[in-house]
Amino acid sequence: MRAAAQLLALCWALGCGSPPPPAYASAREQAALSVRRGDHLLAAQHYEQAARSTSKQRDADEARYLAADSYARAAAPERASPLLRELAGRHGEQQARAAFELADLQLQADEQAGQAELARAIRSHPDSGLARSALAKHLRYLREHGGSDAVLAYLERELQALGASELAEALLYGWARELDETGQNQRARDAYLACAARYPYPTGAYWDDSLYRAAQKELQLGSPQAALEHLARLLIEQESASLNGSYQRPRYAQGQLLVAEIYRDRLSDPARARRELRKLWQKHPKSQLVDDALFQEALLAHSANDAEGTCAPLRILTSQLPESRYAPCAHLLCDALPASTGRDCRDYIKRAAQLH
């Protein structure tokens, strides 16, 4: 709330809009002086005086919002709440912000009442920039006090009411995640796919995560080919993004690694798995997964008695990623590489890779 109040004060000081009446300007100056002195109670009183000194509703609402902020900072919530409730009940620029601030203020005194206020603010202002963080806070409360059943019931209800709002994507993704957490794999998969379809790339905030998690659900449901189809939808956009220089989604590298793991572990195709593992280095050279992929590629080649295929990824690893935990182990797989000086291959890596 403090940052918003400071922004409003700065806008006024810089002359946003038409000049205010002299009495309004004087009261605002006195309020600002009181704030600098740390007397927030007096500042709130000056802001209220400013609100009474103007006939312009926007300026009056701004002053009342700043008064509420000052009362809250002066530990006087009983005086801040009526101002916020008034602003929340009136159409204006401060309506949504006041509604969420009122809920936060109520939460400090009574969690149950504050959460009810928060739910009302979410329902009334789903397009506000504050709605998503408020939703996450309210879902945590519901989960703690009513479990997943309470969360799912709330999300389904709000999806019906707010399905056309800007918050609908977060509601749908939250519903999929809750189904996932409760082990409802098929319903979770369907919800993830619905989220990716309704909110596609490039605007969907949860698009890449939804496709990745849908692929994971397919694996749990015994459908590796379906998982590969979802990952292909994900990675084809990554190729387009690379060509156009646009934003790289976090799940691209993870999706590529999962493709390789599916060919290796589910479809028994180590040759294809090796090619897919190499793509981590080719397409995501800065990913933290690259050294894992190169080492796994070397292990697959080693299992196939392919000496050159074993050494090739390890040469990249030791030359380009010398600080990797796998670099000291490279010589144990490839005789052409020298042993690392000053660092030994960790025992847990030796055991996992069956190195001696």
mmCIF file of C-alpha atoms in Angstrom:
data_model
loop_
_atom_site.group_PDB
_atom_site.id
_atom_site.type_symbol
_atom_site.label_atom_id
_atom_site.label_comp_id
_atom_site.label_asym_id
_atom_site.label_seq_id
_atom_site.Cartn_x
_atom_site.Cartn_y
_atom_site.Cartn_z
ATOM 1 C CA MET A 1 0.000 0.000 0.000
ATOM 2 C CA ARG A 2 2.872 2.375 0.791
ATOM 3 C CA ALA A 3 4.328 2.158 -2.732
ATOM 4 C CA ALA A 4 0.968 2.943 -4.307
ATOM 5 C CA ALA A 5 0.506 5.929 -2.017
ATOM 6 C CA GLN A 6 3.967 7.242 -2.874
ATOM 7 C CA LEU A 7 3.225 6.860 -6.577
ATOM 8 C CA LEU A 8 0.014 8.844 -6.221
ATOM 9 C CA ALA A 9 1.830 11.570 -4.310
ATOM 10 C CA LEU A 10 4.548 11.745 -6.969
ATOM 11 C CA CYS A 11 1.977 12.027 -9.760
ATOM 12 C CA TRP A 12 0.311 14.941 -7.979
ATOM 13 C CA ALA A 13 3.658 16.640 -7.317
ATOM 14 C CA LEU A 14 4.601 16.398 -10.993
ATOM 15 C CA GLY A 15 1.383 18.089 -12.009
ATOM 16 C CA CYS A 16 -0.703 15.221 -13.418
ATOM 17 C CA GLY A 17 -4.031 16.634 -14.579
ATOM 18 C CA SER A 18 -5.396 20.149 -13.975
ATOM 19 C CA PRO A 19 -4.114 22.255 -11.029
ATOM 20 C CA PRO A 20 -5.993 21.540 -7.767
ATOM 21 C CA PRO A 21 -7.668 24.241 -5.651
ATOM 22 C CA PRO A 22 -5.316 26.187 -3.332
ATOM 23 C CA ALA A 23 -6.868 24.673 -0.193
ATOM 24 C CA TYR A 24 -6.363 21.178 -1.592
ATOM 25 C CA ALA A 25 -2.767 21.914 -2.536
ATOM 26 C CA SER A 26 -2.049 23.405 0.886
ATOM 27 C CA ALA A 27 -3.488 20.426 2.722
ATOM 28 C CA ARG A 28 -1.478 18.040 0.553
ATOM 29 C CA GLU A 29 1.705 19.954 1.259
ATOM 30 C CA GLN A 30 1.035 19.802 4.993
ATOM 31 C CA ALA A 31 0.372 16.072 4.693
ATOM 32 C CA ALA A 32 3.623 15.506 2.825
ATOM 33 C CA LEU A 33 5.508 17.470 5.485
ATOM 34 C CA SER A 34 3.951 15.345 8.221
ATOM 35 C CA VAL A 35 4.939 12.172 6.384
ATOM 36 C CA ARG A 36 8.557 13.352 6.202
ATOM 37 C CA ARG A 37 8.439 13.982 9.950
ATOM 38 C CA GLY A 38 7.048 10.514 10.557
ATOM 39 C CA ASP A 39 3.745 11.791 11.923
ATOM 40 C CA HIS A 40 1.414 9.619 9.876
ATOM 41 C CA LEU A 41 -1.642 10.301 12.021
ATOM 42 C CA LEU A 42 -1.385 14.030 11.358
ATOM 43 C CA ALA A 43 -0.661 13.336 7.701
ATOM 44 C CA ALA A 44 -3.896 11.336 7.437
ATOM 45 C CA GLN A 45 -5.862 14.232 8.895
ATOM 46 C CA HIS A 46 -4.361 16.628 6.346
ATOM 47 C CA TYR A 47 -5.181 14.227 3.511
ATOM 48 C CA GLU A 48 -8.784 14.064 4.706
ATOM 49 C CA GLN A 49 -8.876 17.860 4.788
ATOM 50 C CA ALA A 50 -7.579 17.867 1.224
ATOM 51 C CA ALA A 51 -10.373 15.504 0.175
ATOM 52 C CA ARG A 52 -12.951 17.900 1.597
ATOM 53 C CA SER A 53 -11.326 20.851 -0.186
ATOM 54 C CA THR A 54 -11.940 19.777 -3.770
ATOM 55 C CA SER A 55 -14.997 19.142 -5.896
ATOM 56 C CA LYS A 56 -13.050 16.904 -8.265
ATOM 57 C CA GLN A 57 -13.921 13.316 -7.363
ATOM 58 C CA ARG A 58 -10.670 11.854 -8.663
ATOM 59 C CA ASP A 59 -8.559 14.163 -6.484
ATOM 60 C CA ALA A 60 -10.803 13.567 -3.478
ATOM 61 C CA ASP A 61 -10.550 9.775 -3.877
ATOM 62 C CA GLU A 62 -6.790 10.007 -4.240
ATOM 63 C CA ALA A 63 -6.531 12.031 -1.016
ATOM 64 C CA ARG A 64 -8.800 9.606 0.859
ATOM 65 C CA TYR A 65 -6.697 6.683 -0.322
ATOM 66 C CA LEU A 66 -3.551 8.414 0.928
ATOM 67 C CA ALA A 67 -5.316 9.157 4.208
ATOM 68 C CA ALA A 68 -6.165 5.477 4.601
ATOM 69 C CA ASP A 69 -2.538 4.577 3.898
ATOM 70 C CA SER A 70 -1.351 7.033 6.545
ATOM 71 C CA TYR A 71 -3.843 5.731 9.119
ATOM 72 C CA ALA A 72 -2.650 2.187 8.429
ATOM 73 C CA ARG A 73 0.973 3.277 8.881
ATOM 74 C CA ALA A 74 -0.033 5.031 12.103
ATOM 75 C CA ALA A 75 -1.466 1.724 13.394
ATOM 76 C CA ALA A 76 -5.011 3.073 13.275
ATOM 77 C CA PRO A 77 -6.837 0.459 11.140
ATOM 78 C CA GLU A 78 -10.190 1.453 12.641
ATOM 79 C CA ARG A 79 -9.826 4.809 10.844
ATOM 80 C CA ALA A 80 -8.310 3.405 7.647
ATOM 81 C CA SER A 81 -11.007 0.763 7.085
ATOM 82 C CA PRO A 82 -14.019 3.111 6.634
ATOM 83 C CA LEU A 83 -12.118 5.152 4.074
ATOM 84 C CA LEU A 84 -11.089 2.062 2.127
ATOM 85 C CA ARG A 85 -14.598 0.603 2.297
ATOM 86 C CA GLU A 86 -16.029 3.856 0.944
ATOM 87 C CA LEU A 87 -13.568 3.862 -1.959
ATOM 88 C CA ALA A 88 -14.145 0.162 -2.647
ATOM 89 C CA GLY A 89 -17.865 0.786 -2.929
ATOM 90 C CA ARG A 90 -17.590 3.643 -5.392
ATOM 91 C CA HIS A 91 -16.628 3.437 -9.068
ATOM 92 C CA GLY A 92 -13.313 5.161 -9.551
ATOM 93 C CA GLU A 93 -9.604 4.687 -10.097
ATOM 94 C CA GLN A 94 -9.022 3.625 -6.493
ATOM 95 C CA GLN A 95 -11.910 1.137 -6.277
ATOM 96 C CA ALA A 96 -10.026 -2.109 -6.969
ATOM 97 C CA ARG A 97 -6.895 -1.143 -5.043
ATOM 98 C CA ALA A 98 -8.971 -0.055 -2.061
ATOM 99 C CA ALA A 99 -10.872 -3.357 -2.072
ATOM 100 C CA PHE A 100 -7.680 -5.409 -1.892
ATOM 101 C CA GLU A 101 -6.092 -3.082 0.669
ATOM 102 C CA LEU A 102 -9.214 -3.356 2.809
ATOM 103 C CA ALA A 103 -8.915 -7.142 2.720
ATOM 104 C CA ASP A 104 -5.250 -6.987 3.749
ATOM 105 C CA LEU A 105 -6.137 -4.688 6.612
ATOM 106 C CA GLN A 106 -8.890 -7.037 7.766
ATOM 107 C CA LEU A 107 -6.525 -9.999 7.605
ATOM 108 C CA GLN A 108 -4.323 -8.403 10.234
ATOM 109 C CA ALA A 109 -7.207 -8.355 12.709
ATOM 110 C CA ASP A 110 -9.335 -11.369 11.790
ATOM 111 C CA GLU A 111 -8.116 -13.983 9.304
ATOM 112 C CA GLN A 112 -11.518 -15.455 8.542
ATOM 113 C CA ALA A 113 -13.156 -12.060 7.981
ATOM 114 C CA GLY A 114 -10.149 -10.878 5.998
ATOM 115 C CA GLN A 115 -10.248 -13.917 3.727
ATOM 116 C CA ALA A 116 -13.941 -13.363 3.095
ATOM 117 C CA GLU A 117 -13.131 -9.763 2.166
ATOM 118 C CA LEU A 118 -10.331 -11.001 -0.085
ATOM 119 C CA ALA A 119 -12.685 -13.393 -1.870
ATOM 120 C CA ARG A 120 -15.111 -10.522 -2.488
ATOM 121 C CA ALA A 121 -12.330 -8.356 -3.880
ATOM 122 C CA ILE A 122 -11.240 -11.137 -6.240
ATOM 123 C CA ARG A 123 -14.787 -11.686 -7.470
ATOM 124 C CA SER A 124 -15.394 -7.950 -7.912
ATOM 125 C CA HIS A 125 -12.056 -7.063 -9.541
ATOM 126 C CA PRO A 126 -10.680 -10.107 -11.428
ATOM 127 C CA ASP A 127 -9.010 -7.875 -14.024
ATOM 128 C CA SER A 128 -6.960 -5.973 -11.459
ATOM 129 C CA GLY A 129 -3.228 -6.506 -11.412
ATOM 130 C CA LEU A 130 -3.600 -7.422 -7.732
ATOM 131 C CA ALA A 131 -6.016 -10.287 -8.353
ATOM 132 C CA ARG A 132 -3.504 -13.068 -9.096
ATOM 133 C CA SER A 133 -1.456 -12.621 -5.935
ATOM 134 C CA ALA A 134 -4.675 -12.326 -3.943
ATOM 135 C CA LEU A 135 -5.916 -15.553 -5.508
ATOM 136 C CA ALA A 136 -2.735 -17.396 -4.528
ATOM 137 C CA LYS A 137 -3.102 -16.129 -0.950
ATOM 138 C CA HIS A 138 -6.753 -17.187 -0.762
ATOM 139 C CA LEU A 139 -6.036 -20.655 -2.181
ATOM 140 C CA ARG A 140 -3.382 -21.241 0.470
ATOM 141 C CA TYR A 141 -5.919 -20.343 3.145
ATOM 142 C CA LEU A 142 -8.567 -22.668 1.687
ATOM 143 C CA ARG A 143 -6.076 -25.527 1.418
ATOM 144 C CA GLU A 144 -4.959 -25.107 5.026
ATOM 145 C CA HIS A 145 -8.496 -24.967 6.389
ATOM 146 C CA GLY A 146 -10.512 -27.119 3.996
ATOM 147 C CA GLY A 147 -8.064 -29.201 1.998
ATOM 148 C CA SER A 148 -8.086 -29.763 -1.739
ATOM 149 C CA ASP A 149 -11.837 -30.291 -1.826
ATOM 150 C CA ALA A 150 -12.366 -26.714 -0.674
ATOM 151 C CA VAL A 151 -9.840 -25.415 -3.215
ATOM 152 C CA LEU A 152 -11.406 -27.321 -6.112
ATOM 153 C CA ALA A 153 -14.913 -26.266 -5.179
ATOM 154 C CA TYR A 154 -13.859 -22.623 -5.000
ATOM 155 C CA LEU A 155 -11.990 -22.736 -8.319
ATOM 156 C CA GLU A 156 -14.862 -24.411 -10.148
ATOM 157 C CA ARG A 157 -17.281 -21.841 -8.778
ATOM 158 C CA GLU A 158 -15.072 -18.903 -9.712
ATOM 159 C CA LEU A 159 -14.394 -20.292 -13.178
ATOM 160 C CA GLN A 160 -18.120 -20.255 -13.846
ATOM 161 C CA ALA A 161 -18.416 -16.670 -12.606
ATOM 162 C CA LEU A 162 -15.167 -15.243 -13.986
ATOM 163 C CA GLY A 163 -14.561 -17.358 -17.075
ATOM 164 C CA ALA A 164 -14.345 -14.304 -19.336
ATOM 165 C CA SER A 165 -12.036 -12.293 -17.078
ATOM 166 C CA GLU A 166 -8.273 -11.835 -17.131
ATOM 167 C CA LEU A 167 -8.079 -14.027 -14.030
ATOM 168 C CA ALA A 168 -9.666 -17.026 -15.771
ATOM 169 C CA GLU A 169 -6.309 -18.403 -16.964
ATOM 170 C CA ALA A 170 -4.919 -18.467 -13.416
ATOM 171 C CA LEU A 171 -8.137 -20.085 -12.173
ATOM 172 C CA LEU A 172 -8.019 -22.813 -14.817
ATOM 173 C CA TYR A 173 -4.317 -23.514 -14.292
ATOM 174 C CA GLY A 174 -4.820 -23.544 -10.509
ATOM 175 C CA TRP A 175 -7.633 -26.070 -10.958
ATOM 176 C CA ALA A 176 -5.345 -28.309 -13.045
ATOM 177 C CA ARG A 177 -2.557 -28.068 -10.461
ATOM 178 C CA GLU A 178 -4.907 -28.970 -7.625
ATOM 179 C CA LEU A 179 -6.209 -32.000 -9.547
ATOM 180 C CA ASP A 180 -2.594 -32.972 -10.154
ATOM 181 C CA GLU A 181 -1.664 -32.654 -6.483
ATOM 182 C CA THR A 182 -4.577 -34.891 -5.486
ATOM 183 C CA GLY A 183 -3.509 -37.653 -7.883
ATOM 184 C CA GLN A 184 -6.384 -37.239 -10.351
ATOM 185 C CA ASN A 185 -4.068 -37.795 -13.311
ATOM 186 C CA GLN A 186 -6.574 -38.021 -16.142
ATOM 187 C CA ARG A 187 -8.604 -35.011 -15.029
ATOM 188 C CA ALA A 188 -5.394 -33.064 -14.413
ATOM 189 C CA ARG A 189 -4.105 -33.909 -17.903
ATOM 190 C CA ASP A 190 -7.358 -32.767 -19.466
ATOM 191 C CA ALA A 191 -7.312 -29.541 -17.455
ATOM 192 C CA TYR A 192 -3.707 -28.809 -18.437
ATOM 193 C CA LEU A 193 -4.517 -29.365 -22.101
ATOM 194 C CA ALA A 194 -7.605 -27.177 -21.806
ATOM 195 C CA CYS A 195 -5.478 -24.400 -20.314
ATOM 196 C CA ALA A 196 -2.871 -24.680 -23.100
ATOM 197 C CA ALA A 197 -5.594 -24.708 -25.774
ATOM 198 C CA ARG A 198 -7.560 -21.790 -24.386
ATOM 199 C CA TYR A 199 -4.493 -19.673 -23.626
ATOM 200 C CA PRO A 200 -1.942 -20.609 -26.318
ATOM 201 C CA TYR A 201 1.517 -19.337 -27.131
ATOM 202 C CA PRO A 202 2.640 -16.564 -27.096
ATOM 203 C CA THR A 203 0.160 -14.882 -24.738
ATOM 204 C CA GLY A 204 -0.616 -17.793 -22.418
ATOM 205 C CA ALA A 205 1.310 -17.342 -19.186
ATOM 206 C CA TYR A 206 0.999 -21.029 -18.265
ATOM 207 C CA TRP A 207 1.074 -22.473 -21.807
ATOM 208 C CA ASP A 208 4.503 -24.121 -21.669
ATOM 209 C CA ASP A 209 4.052 -25.382 -18.121
ATOM 210 C CA SER A 210 0.627 -26.822 -18.979
ATOM 211 C CA LEU A 211 1.965 -28.802 -21.951
ATOM 212 C CA TYR A 212 4.963 -30.057 -19.982
ATOM 213 C CA ARG A 213 2.821 -31.196 -17.074
ATOM 214 C CA ALA A 214 0.280 -32.754 -19.439
ATOM 215 C CA ALA A 215 3.153 -34.821 -20.889
ATOM 216 C CA GLN A 216 4.121 -35.939 -17.391
ATOM 217 C CA LYS A 217 0.537 -37.004 -16.750
ATOM 218 C CA GLU A 218 0.516 -39.023 -20.004
ATOM 219 C CA LEU A 219 3.580 -40.911 -18.790
ATOM 220 C CA GLN A 220 1.836 -41.728 -15.514
ATOM 221 C CA LEU A 221 -1.169 -42.882 -17.532
ATOM 222 C CA GLY A 222 1.054 -45.137 -19.667
ATOM 223 C CA SER A 223 0.920 -43.104 -22.902
ATOM 224 C CA PRO A 224 4.482 -42.121 -23.908
ATOM 225 C CA GLN A 225 3.522 -41.387 -27.511
ATOM 226 C CA ALA A 226 0.859 -38.940 -26.360
ATOM 227 C CA ALA A 227 3.450 -37.343 -24.098
ATOM 228 C CA LEU A 228 5.761 -36.882 -27.093
ATOM 229 C CA GLU A 229 2.940 -35.214 -29.025
ATOM 230 C CA HIS A 230 2.428 -32.625 -26.270
ATOM 231 C CA LEU A 231 6.157 -31.994 -26.056
ATOM 232 C CA ALA A 232 6.353 -31.596 -29.825
ATOM 233 C CA ARG A 233 3.728 -28.831 -29.583
ATOM 234 C CA LEU A 234 5.923 -27.188 -26.957
ATOM 235 C CA LEU A 235 9.240 -27.501 -28.786
ATOM 236 C CA ILE A 236 8.043 -26.401 -32.199
ATOM 237 C CA GLU A 237 7.310 -22.992 -30.674
ATOM 238 C CA GLN A 238 10.802 -22.976 -29.199
ATOM 239 C CA GLU A 239 12.235 -23.362 -32.694
ATOM 240 C CA SER A 240 10.063 -20.488 -33.919
ATOM 241 C CA ALA A 241 11.134 -18.354 -30.964
ATOM 242 C CA SER A 242 14.800 -19.002 -31.763
ATOM 243 C CA LEU A 243 14.333 -17.883 -35.354
ATOM 244 C CA ASN A 244 12.465 -14.738 -34.381
ATOM 245 C CA GLY A 245 14.588 -13.891 -31.365
ATOM 246 C CA SER A 246 11.585 -13.881 -29.038
ATOM 247 C CA TYR A 247 11.254 -14.928 -25.443
ATOM 248 C CA GLN A 248 12.439 -18.430 -24.496
ATOM 249 C CA ARG A 249 10.022 -20.235 -22.190
ATOM 250 C CA PRO A 250 11.429 -21.954 -19.057
ATOM 251 C CA ARG A 251 10.066 -25.375 -20.025
ATOM 252 C CA TYR A 252 11.786 -25.630 -23.417
ATOM 253 C CA ALA A 253 15.014 -27.172 -22.119
ATOM 254 C CA GLN A 254 13.156 -29.379 -19.628
ATOM 255 C CA GLY A 255 10.820 -30.513 -22.380
ATOM 256 C CA GLN A 256 13.742 -31.447 -24.607
ATOM 257 C CA LEU A 257 15.295 -33.493 -21.811
ATOM 258 C CA LEU A 258 11.999 -35.260 -21.155
ATOM 259 C CA VAL A 259 11.766 -36.209 -24.841
ATOM 260 C CA ALA A 260 15.180 -37.866 -24.596
ATOM 261 C CA GLU A 261 14.232 -39.676 -21.410
ATOM 262 C CA ILE A 262 11.059 -41.019 -22.991
ATOM 263 C CA TYR A 263 13.005 -42.510 -25.926
ATOM 264 C CA ARG A 264 15.577 -43.948 -23.549
ATOM 265 C CA ASP A 265 13.383 -45.253 -20.725
ATOM 266 C CA ARG A 266 9.926 -45.806 -22.229
ATOM 267 C CA LEU A 267 10.478 -46.603 -25.910
ATOM 268 C CA SER A 268 13.846 -48.404 -25.674
ATOM 269 C CA ASP A 269 15.394 -46.334 -28.461
ATOM 270 C CA PRO A 270 18.845 -45.312 -27.149
ATOM 271 C CA ALA A 271 20.048 -44.061 -30.544
ATOM 272 C CA ARG A 272 17.175 -41.574 -30.766
ATOM 273 C CA ALA A 273 17.666 -40.696 -27.109
ATOM 274 C CA ARG A 274 21.302 -39.789 -27.823
ATOM 275 C CA ARG A 275 20.263 -37.441 -30.631
ATOM 276 C CA GLU A 276 17.654 -35.798 -28.432
ATOM 277 C CA LEU A 277 20.133 -35.376 -25.574
ATOM 278 C CA ARG A 278 22.585 -33.609 -27.874
ATOM 279 C CA LYS A 279 19.874 -31.064 -28.725
ATOM 280 C CA LEU A 280 20.150 -29.742 -25.172
ATOM 281 C CA TRP A 281 23.622 -28.476 -25.995
ATOM 282 C CA GLN A 282 22.709 -27.368 -29.506
ATOM 283 C CA LYS A 283 19.540 -25.447 -28.618
ATOM 284 C CA HIS A 284 19.959 -24.571 -24.935
ATOM 285 C CA PRO A 285 23.708 -24.094 -24.358
ATOM 286 C CA LYS A 286 23.121 -21.955 -21.260
ATOM 287 C CA SER A 287 20.707 -24.357 -19.575
ATOM 288 C CA GLN A 288 21.761 -25.940 -16.293
ATOM 289 C CA LEU A 289 20.612 -29.262 -17.768
ATOM 290 C CA VAL A 290 23.259 -29.339 -20.508
ATOM 291 C CA ASP A 291 25.979 -31.145 -18.550
ATOM 292 C CA ASP A 292 23.501 -33.794 -17.402
ATOM 293 C CA ALA A 293 22.407 -34.339 -21.001
ATOM 294 C CA LEU A 294 25.956 -34.593 -22.361
ATOM 295 C CA PHE A 295 26.963 -37.054 -19.658
ATOM 296 C CA GLN A 296 23.853 -39.177 -20.199
ATOM 297 C CA GLU A 297 24.579 -39.194 -23.936
ATOM 298 C CA ALA A 298 28.089 -40.443 -23.213
ATOM 299 C CA LEU A 299 26.751 -43.196 -20.956
ATOM 300 C CA LEU A 300 24.377 -44.410 -23.664
ATOM 301 C CA ALA A 301 27.187 -44.451 -26.223
ATOM 302 C CA HIS A 302 29.432 -46.269 -23.755
ATOM 303 C CA SER A 303 26.754 -48.923 -23.235
ATOM 304 C CA ALA A 304 26.660 -49.393 -27.026
ATOM 305 C CA ASN A 305 30.480 -49.816 -27.135
ATOM 306 C CA ASP A 306 30.723 -46.683 -29.279
ATOM 307 C CA ALA A 307 34.058 -45.190 -28.241
ATOM 308 C CA GLU A 308 33.924 -42.100 -30.448
ATOM 309 C CA GLY A 309 30.278 -41.538 -29.589
ATOM 310 C CA THR A 310 31.277 -41.674 -25.928
ATOM 311 C CA CYS A 311 34.126 -39.194 -26.237
ATOM 312 C CA ALA A 312 32.360 -36.624 -28.438
ATOM 313 C CA PRO A 313 29.918 -35.272 -25.808
ATOM 314 C CA LEU A 314 32.580 -35.519 -23.108
ATOM 315 C CA ARG A 315 34.934 -33.331 -25.120
ATOM 316 C CA ILE A 316 32.224 -30.664 -25.204
ATOM 317 C CA LEU A 317 31.643 -31.135 -21.490
ATOM 318 C CA THR A 318 35.272 -30.794 -20.428
ATOM 319 C CA SER A 319 36.113 -27.940 -22.791
ATOM 320 C CA GLN A 320 32.936 -25.848 -22.514
ATOM 321 C CA LEU A 321 31.709 -26.757 -19.030
ATOM 322 C CA PRO A 322 34.889 -27.540 -17.045
ATOM 323 C CA GLU A 323 33.233 -26.655 -13.723
ATOM 324 C CA SER A 324 30.571 -29.322 -14.169
ATOM 325 C CA ARG A 325 30.399 -32.030 -11.523
ATOM 326 C CA TYR A 326 30.730 -34.558 -14.367
ATOM 327 C CA ALA A 327 33.964 -33.151 -15.824
ATOM 328 C CA PRO A 328 36.268 -35.067 -13.399
ATOM 329 C CA CYS A 329 34.516 -38.307 -14.437
ATOM 330 C CA ALA A 330 35.019 -37.913 -18.188
ATOM 331 C CA HIS A 331 38.338 -39.768 -18.358
ATOM 332 C CA LEU A 332 36.728 -42.823 -16.757
ATOM 333 C CA LEU A 333 34.545 -43.185 -19.848
ATOM 334 C CA CYS A 334 36.883 -41.819 -22.536
ATOM 335 C CA ASP A 335 40.533 -42.939 -22.458
ATOM 336 C CA ALA A 336 41.469 -40.124 -24.856
ATOM 337 C CA LEU A 337 40.690 -37.498 -22.212
ATOM 338 C CA PRO A 338 43.176 -36.716 -19.427
ATOM 339 C CA ALA A 339 42.259 -37.069 -15.790
ATOM 340 C CA SER A 340 41.161 -33.858 -14.092
ATOM 341 C CA THR A 341 43.752 -32.275 -11.829
ATOM 342 C CA GLY A 342 42.687 -31.309 -8.332
ATOM 343 C CA ARG A 343 39.194 -32.788 -8.603
ATOM 344 C CA ASP A 344 38.030 -36.377 -8.255
ATOM 345 C CA CYS A 345 34.929 -37.971 -9.675
ATOM 346 C CA ARG A 346 32.325 -38.057 -6.921
ATOM 347 C CA ASP A 347 31.486 -41.491 -5.551
ATOM 348 C CA TYR A 348 27.745 -41.052 -6.028
ATOM 349 C CA ILE A 349 28.305 -40.352 -9.747
ATOM 350 C CA LYS A 350 30.516 -43.428 -10.038
ATOM 351 C CA ARG A 351 27.882 -45.587 -8.394
ATOM 352 C CA ALA A 352 25.035 -44.205 -10.483
ATOM 353 C CA ALA A 353 26.991 -44.558 -13.740
ATOM 354 C CA GLN A 354 28.648 -47.840 -12.716
ATOM 355 C CA LEU A 355 32.107 -46.367 -13.256
ATOM 356 C CA HIS A 356 35.242 -47.978 -11.861
#
